[in-house]
PDB file of C-alpha atoms in Angstrom:
ATOM      1  CA  MET A  10     139.491  26.279  38.356  1.00 62.00           C
ATOM      2  CA  GLY A  11     138.349  24.219  41.364  1.00 82.00           C
ATOM      3  CA  ILE A  12     138.894  24.358  45.075  1.00 91.00           C
ATOM      4  CA  ARG A  13     142.288  23.465  46.495  1.00 90.00           C
ATOM      5  CA  PHE A  14     142.231  21.321  49.602  1.00 93.00           C
ATOM      6  CA  GLY A  15     144.661  19.396  51.769  1.00 94.00           C
ATOM      7  CA  ARG A  16     142.309  17.387  53.981  1.00 96.00           C
ATOM      8  CA  GLU A  17     140.852  14.064  52.952  1.00 97.00           C
ATOM      9  CA  TYR A  18     137.931  14.726  50.617  1.00 96.00           C
ATOM     10  CA  PRO A  19     135.482  12.416  52.478  1.00 97.00           C
ATOM     11  CA  ASP A  20     136.220  14.307  55.714  1.00 97.00           C
ATOM     12  CA  ILE A  21     135.512  17.641  54.041  1.00 97.00           C
ATOM     13  CA  ILE A  22     132.239  16.351  52.585  1.00 97.00           C
ATOM     14  CA  SER A  23     131.241  14.899  55.954  1.00 97.00           C
ATOM     15  CA  ASP A  24     131.787  18.270  57.655  1.00 97.00           C
ATOM     16  CA  PHE A  25     130.054  20.078  54.792  1.00 96.00           C
ATOM     17  CA  THR A  26     127.080  17.702  55.020  1.00 96.00           C
ATOM     18  CA  GLU A  27     126.681  18.362  58.739  1.00 95.00           C
ATOM     19  CA  ALA A  28     126.873  22.106  58.134  1.00 94.00           C
ATOM     20  CA  LEU A  29     124.243  21.941  55.384  1.00 93.00           C
ATOM     21  CA  LEU A  30     121.932  19.835  57.543  1.00 91.00           C
ATOM     22  CA  SER A  31     121.972  22.644  60.104  1.00 88.00           C
ATOM     23  CA  ILE A  32     120.555  25.115  57.560  1.00 85.00           C
ATOM     24  CA  ASP A  33     116.819  25.666  57.780  1.00 79.00           C
ATOM     25  CA  GLU A  34     115.210  24.941  54.443  1.00 82.00           C
ATOM     26  CA  CYS A  35     118.359  23.389  52.978  1.00 84.00           C
ATOM     27  CA  TYR A  36     115.999  21.190  50.972  1.00 87.00           C
ATOM     28  CA  SER A  37     114.846  24.251  48.985  1.00 85.00           C
ATOM     29  CA  PHE A  38     118.082  24.100  46.971  1.00 83.00           C
ATOM     30  CA  LEU A  39     116.944  20.636  45.890  1.00 88.00           C
ATOM     31  CA  GLU A  40     113.650  22.188  44.747  1.00 89.00           C
ATOM     32  CA  MET A  41     111.748  20.216  47.363  1.00 91.00           C
ATOM     33  CA  THR A  42     108.878  21.428  49.510  1.00 93.00           C
ATOM     34  CA  ALA A  43     108.894  21.085  53.282  1.00 93.00           C
ATOM     35  CA  GLY A  44     106.313  18.301  52.923  1.00 96.00           C
ATOM     36  CA  GLU A  45     108.426  16.359  50.443  1.00 96.00           C
ATOM     37  CA  TRP A  46     111.463  16.739  52.692  1.00 95.00           C
ATOM     38  CA  GLU A  47     109.599  15.537  55.779  1.00 95.00           C
ATOM     39  CA  GLU A  48     108.417  12.424  53.908  1.00 97.00           C
ATOM     40  CA  LEU A  49     112.017  11.258  53.593  1.00 96.00           C
ATOM     41  CA  GLU A  50     113.595   9.059  56.232  1.00 97.00           C
ATOM     42  CA  PRO A  51     116.553  10.644  58.087  1.00 94.00           C
ATOM     43  CA  GLU A  52     118.999   8.424  56.158  1.00 96.00           C
ATOM     44  CA  GLU A  53     117.469   9.567  52.863  1.00 96.00           C
ATOM     45  CA  GLN A  54     117.703  13.209  53.940  1.00 95.00           C
ATOM     46  CA  ARG A  55     121.371  12.736  54.835  1.00 95.00           C
ATOM     47  CA  ALA A  56     122.087  11.041  51.492  1.00 96.00           C
ATOM     48  CA  CYS A  57     120.430  13.918  49.610  1.00 95.00           C
ATOM     49  CA  ILE A  58     122.396  16.518  51.539  1.00 95.00           C
ATOM     50  CA  GLN A  59     125.655  14.600  51.134  1.00 96.00           C
ATOM     51  CA  THR A  60     125.118  14.622  47.362  1.00 95.00           C
ATOM     52  CA  LEU A  61     124.297  18.326  47.599  1.00 94.00           C
ATOM     53  CA  ALA A  62     127.518  18.924  49.572  1.00 95.00           C
ATOM     54  CA  ASP A  63     129.512  17.202  46.842  1.00 95.00           C
ATOM     55  CA  ASP A  64     127.810  19.247  44.110  1.00 94.00           C
ATOM     56  CA  LEU A  65     128.191  22.524  46.004  1.00 95.00           C
ATOM     57  CA  PHE A  66     131.859  21.818  46.687  1.00 96.00           C
ATOM     58  CA  TYR A  67     132.529  21.681  42.957  1.00 94.00           C
ATOM     59  CA  GLY A  68     130.115  24.543  42.285  1.00 95.00           C
ATOM     60  CA  LEU A  69     132.061  26.793  44.649  1.00 96.00           C
ATOM     61  CA  GLY A  70     135.109  26.145  42.500  1.00 92.00           C
ATOM     62  CA  THR A  71     133.541  28.187  39.711  1.00 92.00           C
ATOM     63  CA  ASP A  72     131.149  30.470  41.619  1.00 93.00           C
ATOM     64  CA  PRO A  73     132.615  31.593  44.961  1.00 89.00           C
ATOM     65  CA  LYS A  74     129.168  32.451  46.424  1.00 94.00           C
ATOM     66  CA  ILE A  75     126.083  30.251  46.273  1.00 93.00           C
ATOM     67  CA  PRO A  76     122.766  30.885  48.058  1.00 89.00           C
ATOM     68  CA  VAL A  77     121.149  27.922  49.853  1.00 84.00           C
ATOM     69  CA  GLY A  78     117.863  28.620  51.595  1.00 77.00           C
ATOM     70  CA  ARG A  79     118.380  31.799  53.591  1.00 82.00           C
ATOM     71  CA  CYS A  80     122.117  31.218  53.736  1.00 89.00           C
ATOM     72  CA  THR A  81     125.065  32.042  51.535  1.00 93.00           C
ATOM     73  CA  LEU A  82     127.968  29.662  51.022  1.00 95.00           C
ATOM     74  CA  SER A  83     131.320  31.206  50.161  1.00 96.00           C
ATOM     75  CA  HIS A  84     134.710  29.797  49.310  1.00 96.00           C
ATOM     76  CA  ASP A  85     137.513  31.858  50.823  1.00 94.00           C
ATOM     77  CA  LYS A  86     140.516  30.718  48.815  1.00 91.00           C
ATOM     78  CA  GLU A  87     142.903  32.882  50.842  1.00 93.00           C
ATOM     79  CA  LYS A  88     141.993  31.137  54.111  1.00 94.00           C
ATOM     80  CA  HIS A  89     141.242  27.729  52.524  1.00 95.00           C
ATOM     81  CA  VAL A  90     137.760  27.475  54.018  1.00 97.00           C
ATOM     82  CA  ILE A  91     134.132  27.312  53.009  1.00 97.00           C
ATOM     83  CA  VAL A  92     132.013  29.599  55.138  1.00 97.00           C
ATOM     84  CA  ILE A  93     128.269  29.639  55.639  1.00 95.00           C
ATOM     85  CA  TYR A  94     126.497  32.870  56.492  1.00 94.00           C
ATOM     86  CA  HIS A  95     122.889  33.267  57.586  1.00 89.00           C
ATOM     87  CA  GLU A  96     121.790  36.838  56.979  1.00 85.00           C
ATOM     88  CA  GLU A  97     125.315  38.264  57.414  1.00 85.00           C
ATOM     89  CA  LYS A  98     126.021  36.121  60.508  1.00 91.00           C
ATOM     90  CA  LEU A  99     128.741  33.481  60.228  1.00 93.00           C
ATOM     91  CA  ILE A 100     127.244  30.146  61.275  1.00 92.00           C
ATOM     92  CA  ASN A 101     129.735  27.540  60.067  1.00 95.00           C
ATOM     93  CA  VAL A 102     133.265  27.062  58.716  1.00 97.00           C
ATOM     94  CA  ILE A 103     134.469  24.024  56.801  1.00 97.00           C
ATOM     95  CA  TYR A 104     138.249  23.744  56.794  1.00 97.00           C
ATOM     96  CA  LEU A 105     139.902  22.583  53.587  1.00 97.00           C
ATOM     97  CA  VAL A 106     143.438  22.157  54.933  1.00 95.00           C
TER      98      VAL A 106
END
């Protein structure tokens, strides 16, 4: 199935990475503890989350809703966006076109 997009893929992943970094406990999706996460250098944290963004992008192509920490990621194929909700509150939108 997959996600259709019109923007450059690296730009989408960059935006998605920034959005994921803003989620409290985003590291929990990586099965890391807060202590393990804090031991990583900021560049290592960013690299982990960028890989996560890439994986989640493709994951959303088969499962339109994925929980990450206390947030839910959703792919809205009608509007060509990925949205991030924190407890029913929209906190971020990643545009695909």
